[in-house]
XYZ file of C-alpha atoms in Angstrom:
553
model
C -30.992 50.160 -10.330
C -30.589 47.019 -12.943
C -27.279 46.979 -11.968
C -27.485 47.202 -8.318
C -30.023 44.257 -8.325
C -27.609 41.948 -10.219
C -25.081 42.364 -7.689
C -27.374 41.332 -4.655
C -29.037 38.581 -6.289
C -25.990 35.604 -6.531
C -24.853 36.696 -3.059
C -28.736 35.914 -1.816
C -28.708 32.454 -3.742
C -25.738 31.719 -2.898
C -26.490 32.335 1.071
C -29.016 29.912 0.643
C -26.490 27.041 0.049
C -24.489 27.337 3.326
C -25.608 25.270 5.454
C -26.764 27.626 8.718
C -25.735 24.520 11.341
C -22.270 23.875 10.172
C -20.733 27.166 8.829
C -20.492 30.097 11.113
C -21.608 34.029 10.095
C -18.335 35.086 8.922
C -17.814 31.970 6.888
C -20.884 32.785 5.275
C -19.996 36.266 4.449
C -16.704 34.926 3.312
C -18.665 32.755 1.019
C -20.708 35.508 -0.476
C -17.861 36.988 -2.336
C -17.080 33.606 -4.263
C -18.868 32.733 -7.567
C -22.009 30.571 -7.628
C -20.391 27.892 -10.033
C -17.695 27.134 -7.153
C -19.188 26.983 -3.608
C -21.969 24.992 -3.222
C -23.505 22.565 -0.008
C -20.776 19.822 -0.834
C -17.791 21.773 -1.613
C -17.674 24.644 1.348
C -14.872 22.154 2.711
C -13.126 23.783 -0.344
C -12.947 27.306 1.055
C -9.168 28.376 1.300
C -10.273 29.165 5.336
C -11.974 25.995 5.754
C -10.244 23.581 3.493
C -6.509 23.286 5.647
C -8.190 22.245 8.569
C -11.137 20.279 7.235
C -7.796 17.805 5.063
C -5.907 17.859 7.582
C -8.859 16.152 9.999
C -9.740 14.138 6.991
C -6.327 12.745 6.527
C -6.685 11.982 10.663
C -9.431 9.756 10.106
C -8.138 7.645 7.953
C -4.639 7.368 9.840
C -6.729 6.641 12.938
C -9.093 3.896 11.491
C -7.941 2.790 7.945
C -3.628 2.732 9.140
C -3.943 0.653 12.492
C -6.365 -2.015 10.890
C -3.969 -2.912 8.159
C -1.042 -3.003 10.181
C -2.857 -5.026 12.429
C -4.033 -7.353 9.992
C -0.851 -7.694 7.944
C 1.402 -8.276 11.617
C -1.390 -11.169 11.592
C -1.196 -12.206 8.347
C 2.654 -12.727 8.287
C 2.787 -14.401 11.427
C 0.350 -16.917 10.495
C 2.735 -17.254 7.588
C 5.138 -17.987 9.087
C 4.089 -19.563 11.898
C 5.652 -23.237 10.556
C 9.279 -21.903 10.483
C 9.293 -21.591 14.429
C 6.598 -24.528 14.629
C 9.552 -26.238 12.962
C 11.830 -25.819 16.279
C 9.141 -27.554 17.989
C 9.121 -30.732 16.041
C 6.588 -30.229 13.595
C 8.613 -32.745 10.555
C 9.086 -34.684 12.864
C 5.382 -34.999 14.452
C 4.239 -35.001 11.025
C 7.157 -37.275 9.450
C 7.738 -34.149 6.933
C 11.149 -34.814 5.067
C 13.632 -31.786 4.248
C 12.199 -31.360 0.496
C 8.441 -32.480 1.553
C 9.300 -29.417 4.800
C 10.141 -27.113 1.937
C 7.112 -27.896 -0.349
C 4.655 -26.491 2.683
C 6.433 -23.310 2.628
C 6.130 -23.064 -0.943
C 2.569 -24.240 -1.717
C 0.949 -21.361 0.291
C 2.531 -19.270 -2.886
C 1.632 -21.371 -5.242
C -2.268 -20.548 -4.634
C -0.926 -17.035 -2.976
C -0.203 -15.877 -6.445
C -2.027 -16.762 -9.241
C -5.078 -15.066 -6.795
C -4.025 -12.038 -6.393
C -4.920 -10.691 -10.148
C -8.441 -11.987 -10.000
C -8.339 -10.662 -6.179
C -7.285 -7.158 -6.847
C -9.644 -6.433 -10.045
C -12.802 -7.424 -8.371
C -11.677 -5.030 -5.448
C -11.899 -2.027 -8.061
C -15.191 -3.086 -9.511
C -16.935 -3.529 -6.046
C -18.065 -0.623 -3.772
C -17.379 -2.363 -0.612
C -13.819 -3.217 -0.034
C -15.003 -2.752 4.155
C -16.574 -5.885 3.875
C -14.809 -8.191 0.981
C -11.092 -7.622 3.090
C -12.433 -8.622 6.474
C -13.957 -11.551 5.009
C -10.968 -12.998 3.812
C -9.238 -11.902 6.772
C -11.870 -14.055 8.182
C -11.319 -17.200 6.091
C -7.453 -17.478 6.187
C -7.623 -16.849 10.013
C -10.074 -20.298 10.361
C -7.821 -22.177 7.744
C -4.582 -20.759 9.614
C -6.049 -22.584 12.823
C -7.228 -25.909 11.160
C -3.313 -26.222 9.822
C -3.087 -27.696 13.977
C -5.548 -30.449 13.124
C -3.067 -31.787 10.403
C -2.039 -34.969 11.010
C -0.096 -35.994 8.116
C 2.276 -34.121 5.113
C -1.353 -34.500 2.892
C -3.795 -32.722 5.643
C -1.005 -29.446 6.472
C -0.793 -29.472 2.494
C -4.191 -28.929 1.685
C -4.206 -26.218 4.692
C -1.310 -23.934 3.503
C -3.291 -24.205 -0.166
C -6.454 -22.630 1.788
C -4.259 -20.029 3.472
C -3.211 -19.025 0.342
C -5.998 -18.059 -1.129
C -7.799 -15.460 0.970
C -4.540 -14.228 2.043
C -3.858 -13.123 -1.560
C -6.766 -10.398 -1.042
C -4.642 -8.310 1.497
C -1.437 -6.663 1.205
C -2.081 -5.506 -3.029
C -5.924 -5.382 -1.866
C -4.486 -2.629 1.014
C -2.176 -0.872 -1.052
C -4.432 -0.316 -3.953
C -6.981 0.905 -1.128
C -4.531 3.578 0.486
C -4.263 4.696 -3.296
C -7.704 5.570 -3.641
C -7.270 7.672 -0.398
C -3.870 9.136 0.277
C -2.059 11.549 -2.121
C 1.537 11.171 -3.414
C 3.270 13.069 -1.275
C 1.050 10.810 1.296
C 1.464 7.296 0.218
C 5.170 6.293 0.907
C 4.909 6.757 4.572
C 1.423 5.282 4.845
C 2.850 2.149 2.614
C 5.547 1.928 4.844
C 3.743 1.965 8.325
C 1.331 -0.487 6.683
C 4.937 -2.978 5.693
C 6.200 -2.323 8.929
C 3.708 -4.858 10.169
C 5.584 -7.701 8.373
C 8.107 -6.453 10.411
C 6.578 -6.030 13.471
C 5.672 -9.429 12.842
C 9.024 -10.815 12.348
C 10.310 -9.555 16.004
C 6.809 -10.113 17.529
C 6.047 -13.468 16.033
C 8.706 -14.863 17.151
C 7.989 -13.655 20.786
C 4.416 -14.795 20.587
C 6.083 -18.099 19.221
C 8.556 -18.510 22.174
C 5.863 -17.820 24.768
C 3.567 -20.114 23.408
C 5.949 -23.072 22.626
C 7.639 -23.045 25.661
C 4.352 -22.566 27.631
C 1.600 -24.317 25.991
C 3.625 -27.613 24.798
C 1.893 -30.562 26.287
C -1.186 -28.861 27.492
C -4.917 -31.000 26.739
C -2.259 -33.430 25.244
C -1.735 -30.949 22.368
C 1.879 -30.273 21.080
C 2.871 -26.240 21.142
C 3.179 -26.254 17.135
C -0.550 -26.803 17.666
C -1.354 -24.811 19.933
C 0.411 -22.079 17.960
C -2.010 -22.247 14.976
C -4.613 -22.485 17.148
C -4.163 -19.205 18.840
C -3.015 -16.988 16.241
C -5.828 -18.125 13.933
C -8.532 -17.270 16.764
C -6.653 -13.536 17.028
C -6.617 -13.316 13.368
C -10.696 -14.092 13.164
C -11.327 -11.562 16.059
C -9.190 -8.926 13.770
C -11.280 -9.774 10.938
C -14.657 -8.802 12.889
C -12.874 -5.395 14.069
C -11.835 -4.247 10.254
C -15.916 -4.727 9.121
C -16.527 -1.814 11.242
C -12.877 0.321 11.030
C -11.765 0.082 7.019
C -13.204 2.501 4.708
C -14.663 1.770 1.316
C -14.114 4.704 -1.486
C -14.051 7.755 -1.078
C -17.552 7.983 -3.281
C -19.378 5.896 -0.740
C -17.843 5.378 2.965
C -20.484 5.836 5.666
C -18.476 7.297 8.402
C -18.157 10.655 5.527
C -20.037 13.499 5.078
C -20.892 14.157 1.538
C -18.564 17.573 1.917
C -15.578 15.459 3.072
C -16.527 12.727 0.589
C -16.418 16.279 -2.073
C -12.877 17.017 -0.292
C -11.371 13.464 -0.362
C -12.131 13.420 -4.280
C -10.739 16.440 -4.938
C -7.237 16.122 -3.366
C -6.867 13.094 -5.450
C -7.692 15.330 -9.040
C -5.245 17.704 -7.700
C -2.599 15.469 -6.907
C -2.668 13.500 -10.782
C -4.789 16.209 -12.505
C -7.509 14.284 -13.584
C -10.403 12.422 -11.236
C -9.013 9.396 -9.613
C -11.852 6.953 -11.072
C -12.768 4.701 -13.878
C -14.805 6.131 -17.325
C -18.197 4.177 -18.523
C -15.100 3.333 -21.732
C -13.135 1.656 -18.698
C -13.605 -2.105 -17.840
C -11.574 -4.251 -15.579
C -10.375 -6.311 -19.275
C -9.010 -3.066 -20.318
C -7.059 -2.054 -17.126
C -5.618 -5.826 -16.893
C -4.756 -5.545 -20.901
C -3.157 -1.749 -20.096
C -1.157 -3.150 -17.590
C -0.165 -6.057 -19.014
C 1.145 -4.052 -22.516
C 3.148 -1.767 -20.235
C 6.449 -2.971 -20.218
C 7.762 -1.044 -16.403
C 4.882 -3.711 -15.473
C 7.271 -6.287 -16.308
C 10.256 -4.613 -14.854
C 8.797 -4.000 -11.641
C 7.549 -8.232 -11.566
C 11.377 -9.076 -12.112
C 12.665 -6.766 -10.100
C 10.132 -7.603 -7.210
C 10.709 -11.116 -7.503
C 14.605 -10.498 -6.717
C 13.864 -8.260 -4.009
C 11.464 -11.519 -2.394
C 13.895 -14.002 -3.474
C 17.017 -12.360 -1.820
C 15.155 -11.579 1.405
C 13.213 -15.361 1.592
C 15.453 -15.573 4.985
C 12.849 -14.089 6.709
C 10.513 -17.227 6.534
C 13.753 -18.945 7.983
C 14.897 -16.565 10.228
C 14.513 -18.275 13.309
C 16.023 -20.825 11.723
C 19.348 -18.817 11.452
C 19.181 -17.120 14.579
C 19.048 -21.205 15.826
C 22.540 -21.866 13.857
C 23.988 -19.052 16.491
C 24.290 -21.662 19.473
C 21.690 -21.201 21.659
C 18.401 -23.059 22.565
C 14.772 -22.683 21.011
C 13.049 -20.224 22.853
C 16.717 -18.138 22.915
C 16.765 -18.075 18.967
C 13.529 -16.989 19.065
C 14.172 -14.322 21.106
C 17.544 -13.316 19.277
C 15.352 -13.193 16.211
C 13.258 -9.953 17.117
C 15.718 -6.818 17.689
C 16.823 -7.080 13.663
C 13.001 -6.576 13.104
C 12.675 -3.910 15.139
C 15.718 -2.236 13.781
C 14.625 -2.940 10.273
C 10.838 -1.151 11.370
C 12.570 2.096 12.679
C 14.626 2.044 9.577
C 11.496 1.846 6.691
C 9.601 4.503 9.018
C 12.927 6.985 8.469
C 13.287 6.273 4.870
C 9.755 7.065 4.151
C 9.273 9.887 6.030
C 12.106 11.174 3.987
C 10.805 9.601 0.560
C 7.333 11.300 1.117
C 8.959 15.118 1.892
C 11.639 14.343 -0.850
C 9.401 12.904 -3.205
C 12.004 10.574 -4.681
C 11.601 7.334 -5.197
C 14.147 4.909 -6.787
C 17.049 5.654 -4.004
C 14.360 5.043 -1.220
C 13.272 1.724 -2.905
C 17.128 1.004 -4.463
C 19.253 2.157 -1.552
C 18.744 -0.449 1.326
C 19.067 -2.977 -0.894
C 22.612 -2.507 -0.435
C 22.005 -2.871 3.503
C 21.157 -6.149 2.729
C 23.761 -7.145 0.358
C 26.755 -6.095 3.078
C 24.498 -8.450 5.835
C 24.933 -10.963 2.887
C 28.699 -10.431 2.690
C 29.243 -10.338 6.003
C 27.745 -13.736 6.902
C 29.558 -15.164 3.897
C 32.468 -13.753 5.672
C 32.579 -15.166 8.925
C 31.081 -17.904 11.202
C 31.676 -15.622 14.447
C 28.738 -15.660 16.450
C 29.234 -11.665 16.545
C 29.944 -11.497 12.959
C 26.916 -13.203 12.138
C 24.197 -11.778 13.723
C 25.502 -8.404 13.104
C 25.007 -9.722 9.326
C 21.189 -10.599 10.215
C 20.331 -7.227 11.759
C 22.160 -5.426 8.332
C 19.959 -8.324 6.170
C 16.904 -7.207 8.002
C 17.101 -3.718 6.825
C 16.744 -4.715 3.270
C 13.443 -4.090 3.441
C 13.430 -0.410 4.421
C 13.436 -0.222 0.677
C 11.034 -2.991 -0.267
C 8.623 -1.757 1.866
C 8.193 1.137 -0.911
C 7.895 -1.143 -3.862
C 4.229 -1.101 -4.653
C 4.319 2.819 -3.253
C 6.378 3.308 -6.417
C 4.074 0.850 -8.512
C 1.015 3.287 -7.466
C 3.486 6.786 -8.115
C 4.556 5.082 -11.796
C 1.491 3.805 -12.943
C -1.766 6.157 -11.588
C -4.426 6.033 -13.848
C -7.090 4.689 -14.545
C -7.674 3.080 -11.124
C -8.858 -0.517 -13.048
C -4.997 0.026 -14.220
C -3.362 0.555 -10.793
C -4.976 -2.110 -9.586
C -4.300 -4.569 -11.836
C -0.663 -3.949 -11.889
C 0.031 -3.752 -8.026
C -1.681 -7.448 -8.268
C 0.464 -8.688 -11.284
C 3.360 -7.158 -9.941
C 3.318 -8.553 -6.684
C 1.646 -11.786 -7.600
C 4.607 -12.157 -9.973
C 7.287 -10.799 -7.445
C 6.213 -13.344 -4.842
C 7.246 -16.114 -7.006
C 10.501 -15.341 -5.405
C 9.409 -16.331 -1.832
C 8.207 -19.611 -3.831
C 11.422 -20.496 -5.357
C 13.302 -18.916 -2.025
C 11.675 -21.997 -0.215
C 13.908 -24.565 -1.460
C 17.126 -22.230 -1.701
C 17.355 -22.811 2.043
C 18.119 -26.425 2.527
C 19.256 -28.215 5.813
C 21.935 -29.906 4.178
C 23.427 -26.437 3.292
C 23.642 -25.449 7.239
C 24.529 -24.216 9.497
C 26.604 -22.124 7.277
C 24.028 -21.695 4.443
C 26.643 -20.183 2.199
C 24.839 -21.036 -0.855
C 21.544 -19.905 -0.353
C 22.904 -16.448 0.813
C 25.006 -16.194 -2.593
C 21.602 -16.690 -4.009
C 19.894 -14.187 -2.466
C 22.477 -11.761 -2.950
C 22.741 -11.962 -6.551
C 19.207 -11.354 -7.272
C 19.310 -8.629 -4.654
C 21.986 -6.997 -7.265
C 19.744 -8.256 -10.301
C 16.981 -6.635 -8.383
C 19.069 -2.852 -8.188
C 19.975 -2.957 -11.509
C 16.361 -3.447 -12.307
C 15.740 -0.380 -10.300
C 18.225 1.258 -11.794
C 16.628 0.491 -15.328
C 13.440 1.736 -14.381
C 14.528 5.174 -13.312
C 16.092 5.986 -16.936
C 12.781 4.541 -18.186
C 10.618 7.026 -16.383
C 13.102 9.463 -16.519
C 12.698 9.265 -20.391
C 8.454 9.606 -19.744
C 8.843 11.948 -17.731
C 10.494 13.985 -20.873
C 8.364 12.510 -23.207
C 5.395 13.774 -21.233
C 6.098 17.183 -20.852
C 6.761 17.355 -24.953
C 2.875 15.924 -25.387
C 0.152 17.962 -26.403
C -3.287 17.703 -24.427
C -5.130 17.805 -27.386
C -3.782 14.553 -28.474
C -5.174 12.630 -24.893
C -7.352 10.159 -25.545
C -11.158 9.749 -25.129
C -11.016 8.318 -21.704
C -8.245 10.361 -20.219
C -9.796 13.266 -21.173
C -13.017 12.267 -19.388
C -11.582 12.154 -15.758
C -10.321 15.467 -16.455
C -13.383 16.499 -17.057
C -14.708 14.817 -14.005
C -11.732 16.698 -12.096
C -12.531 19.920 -13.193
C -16.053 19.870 -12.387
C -15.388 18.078 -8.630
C -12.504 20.894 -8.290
C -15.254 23.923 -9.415
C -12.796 24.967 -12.583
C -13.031 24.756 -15.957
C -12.251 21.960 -18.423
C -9.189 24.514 -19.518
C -7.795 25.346 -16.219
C -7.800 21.505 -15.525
C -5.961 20.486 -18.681
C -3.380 23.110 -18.668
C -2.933 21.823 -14.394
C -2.187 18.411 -16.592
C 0.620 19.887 -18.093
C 2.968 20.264 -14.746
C 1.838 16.924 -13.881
C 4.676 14.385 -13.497
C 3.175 10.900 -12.883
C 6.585 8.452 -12.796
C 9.420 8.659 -10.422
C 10.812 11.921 -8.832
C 7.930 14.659 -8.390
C 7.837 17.961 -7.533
C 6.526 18.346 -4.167
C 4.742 21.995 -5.215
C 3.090 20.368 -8.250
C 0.278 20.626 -9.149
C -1.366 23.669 -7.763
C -4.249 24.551 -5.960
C -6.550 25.168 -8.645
C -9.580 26.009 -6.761
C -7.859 28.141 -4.809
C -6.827 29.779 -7.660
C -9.926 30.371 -9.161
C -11.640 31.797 -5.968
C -8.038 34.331 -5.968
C -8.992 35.626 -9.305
C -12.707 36.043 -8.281
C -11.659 38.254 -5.544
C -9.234 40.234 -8.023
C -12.786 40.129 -10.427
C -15.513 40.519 -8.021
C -17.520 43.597 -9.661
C -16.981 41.677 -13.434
C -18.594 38.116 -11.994
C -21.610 40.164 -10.526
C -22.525 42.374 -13.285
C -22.518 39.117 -15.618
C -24.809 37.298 -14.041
């Protein structure tokens, strides 16, 4: 009789945590023959017959809300960017009496405030729970200044305006990445990072479209010039965007509103599966000692070098209408001429992601189409055909198939702790846009129409920028190794504490999670089945155990 009663008494409490309006009779008798300590109110997402469908709707929300508002915004943010290389076909030096060098200092200056805010940008982002409102702000700020760079009337006034662009624009694109990494998993992120870089791309063909239109349109309207009017349009789209993305972008996966606390459960979990330990900082974990972490990790510093070849051997694109222009053909022609390499370089990084996410590789995804860009290099080096040449600008486009995966493998490389991450996507791409900086003045006037010096520049770093590549995969090759050879119980304090956290989100023990840490391969290549399901494992070997988990309780 004792025993009889022990058997029907965890199957009665534990009826009385399914929730009778969102779980269905047979999910509830399915539920009766797991253990106690794993299903409970938040976690009956986790059920191996409810948990395919309720990740793969998950992962739908975000692609439908939290994808389209970053591309969105970053198509916006690069063609305000670069909005003064086609404002330059439209007389902007000379409405402004800019010389070559004073021309060149614009581009650059935006940088110069760009990227010494992107650290400071990026760490507060990981402290605050409300990344839904601090990115739409800026998004907000840069669109107004982007519009007040028409008001400039002198080299001084479009100065101080690229300096105010700058700074809220450094908020975004680490800002977004570091955001998709709190969301998506590995096998997740390279195609998500990609589709959210494909709207510098998209911006690149489309930009220059918007530009033609509205230069050879609006020029001479209310007595204001097109370059104006130009700023003035794309900095009212860009605040409109802005007020969308306070209502579409999530915050964490702890706290978004538009989650139920089982899908909030469910979003947590996938990300302790995927690294085998909770995705979140320990009370021993400020933002000082995720800045200092990254900063004593030396692939930090090899990623920064390499990035800022990859930026400074593709700083065409903030002339590429420029070089489309040396073709032959009029203004709103180059501009025209200027999107299909775009839109060939998009389809491209979509492919090569897709492929790096069910591969799992990384370095010839990222490394690879460098070399696309390299031959475009060659080729224009080669020959002052107008053929030749723009042939050449759709192969130099495609460079950044593989750039677009940079920071993907930043986030793959270096995981944990989250106030780590973060701070090295910022350093790392505040350093590695240091390149588009000095890639301002390597495109002088005087050196046209052939430009043969600036393109051996940006070549050669592109090859400095592979053999970086090249030096990080034998690095984290050699941690990989190194890794599997270390002993769980020598992980420190901290680490040990997200595991912890992991294993009790997941519904395992501390055990099951650590030995999970084991087949966990953090850097580079990864195996696509690793690690495993350990929930559903431990509901398997209830089912094999039923009658022993009964009787003891």
């Amino acid at each position: 009789m004792s025993s009889r009663k022990s058997a029907e008494t965890p199957s009665v409490l534990l009826e009385d945590r399914i929730d009778e309006k969102d779980a269905s009779s047979d999910e509830q008798v399915e539920a009766k023959k797991f253990p106690p300590d794993v299903i409970d109110s938040d976690s009956e997402l986790l059920l191996p017959s409810r948990r395919p469908v309720a990740e793969k709707k998950l992962v739908r929300m975000l692609d439908m809300r939290l994808l389209p508002t970053i591309v969105l915004i970053f198509i916006l943010n690069y063609i305000d960017r670069t909005a003064i290389s086609a404002a330059r076909l439209n007389g902007i030096e000379k409405d402004l009496h800019l010389t070559d060098i004073q021309y060149s200092t614009v581009l650059a200056v935006l940088y110069a405030s760009y990227v010494p805010a992107q650290i400071p940008s990026n760490i507060f982002l990981n402290r605050i729970s409300r990344p839904s409102l601090y990115i739409p702000l800026c998004v907000i700020f840069w669109g107004l200044t982007s519009a007040l760079t028409g008001v400039a009337k002198s080299y001084a006034g479009i100065l101080a305006a690229r300096i105010f662009v700058g700074i809220p624009e450094a908020a975004f694109y680490p800002g977004a990445m570091y955001l998709l990494s709190r969301w998506y998993t590995r096998k997740e992120l390279a195609l998500r990072g990609a589709i959210i870089y494909e709207g510098l791309l998209i911006s690149n063909a489309f930009g220059s479209l918007m530009a033609a239109g509205i230069l050879s349109n609006m020029d001479g309207k209310m007595g204001i010039r097109g370059w104006q009017w130009l700023f003035y349009i794309e900095g009212a789209i860009t605040v409109c965007v802005g007020l969308l993305a306070l209502w579409t972008l999530p915050d964490y996966p702890h706290n978004t509103r538009w989650l139920s606390p089982a899908q909030k459960r469910l979003a947590r979990v996938r990300l302790a599966e995927d690294a085998g330990e909770a995705d979140e900082d320990v009370s021993g974990e400020s933002v000082l000692q995720g800045l200092k972490q990254a900063l004593k990790d030396p692939k930090v510093y090899i990623f920064s070098i390499m990035t800022f070849g990859e930026l400074l051997g593709s700083s065409f694109v903030n002339f590429f209408p420029t070089l489309t222009a040396t073709l032959g053909f009029n203004t709103t022609i180059s501009l025209l001429l200027a999107a299909p390499p775009w839109i060939l370089a998009t389809i491209l990084a979509c492919i090569n992601a897709w492929h790096a996410d069910r591969t799992g590789e990384r370095f010839f995804h990222v490394a690879g189409p460098l070399w696309g860009s390299i031959l475009g290099y060659i080729i224009c080096l080669s020959t002052s055909s107008v053929g030749g040449r723009y042939v050449g600008m759709f192969l130099l486009a495609s460079g950044y198939a593989g750039f677009a995966l940079t920071l993907v493998w930043v986030s793959n490389a270096i995981p944990r702790p989250p106030s780590r991450r973060s701070a090295s996507i910022a350093v790392i791409n505040g350093c590695g846009n240091l390149g588009t900086l000095v890639g301002s003045y390597a495109w002088k006037s005087e050196w046209g129409p052939d430009y043969h010096p600036s393109m051996a520049i940006g070549m050669a770093s592109l090859i400095l920028s592979f053999v970086l590549a090249l030096v990080l995969r034998f690095t984290l090759v050699a941690q990989n190794k190194a890794l599997e050879r270390d002993q769980l119980r020598n992980l420190a304090s901290d680490e040990r504490q997200r595991i912890e956290t992991a294993a009790k989100l997941e519904g395992v023990t501390v055990q099951e999670a650590l030995e999970r840490k084991r087949g966990f391969r953090p850097l580079g290549h990864f195996a696509m089945d690793k690690p495993r399901n350990v929930f559903n494992a431990r509901v398997a070997e209830f089912s094999t155990h039923e009658e022993e988990y009964l009787l003891e309780m």
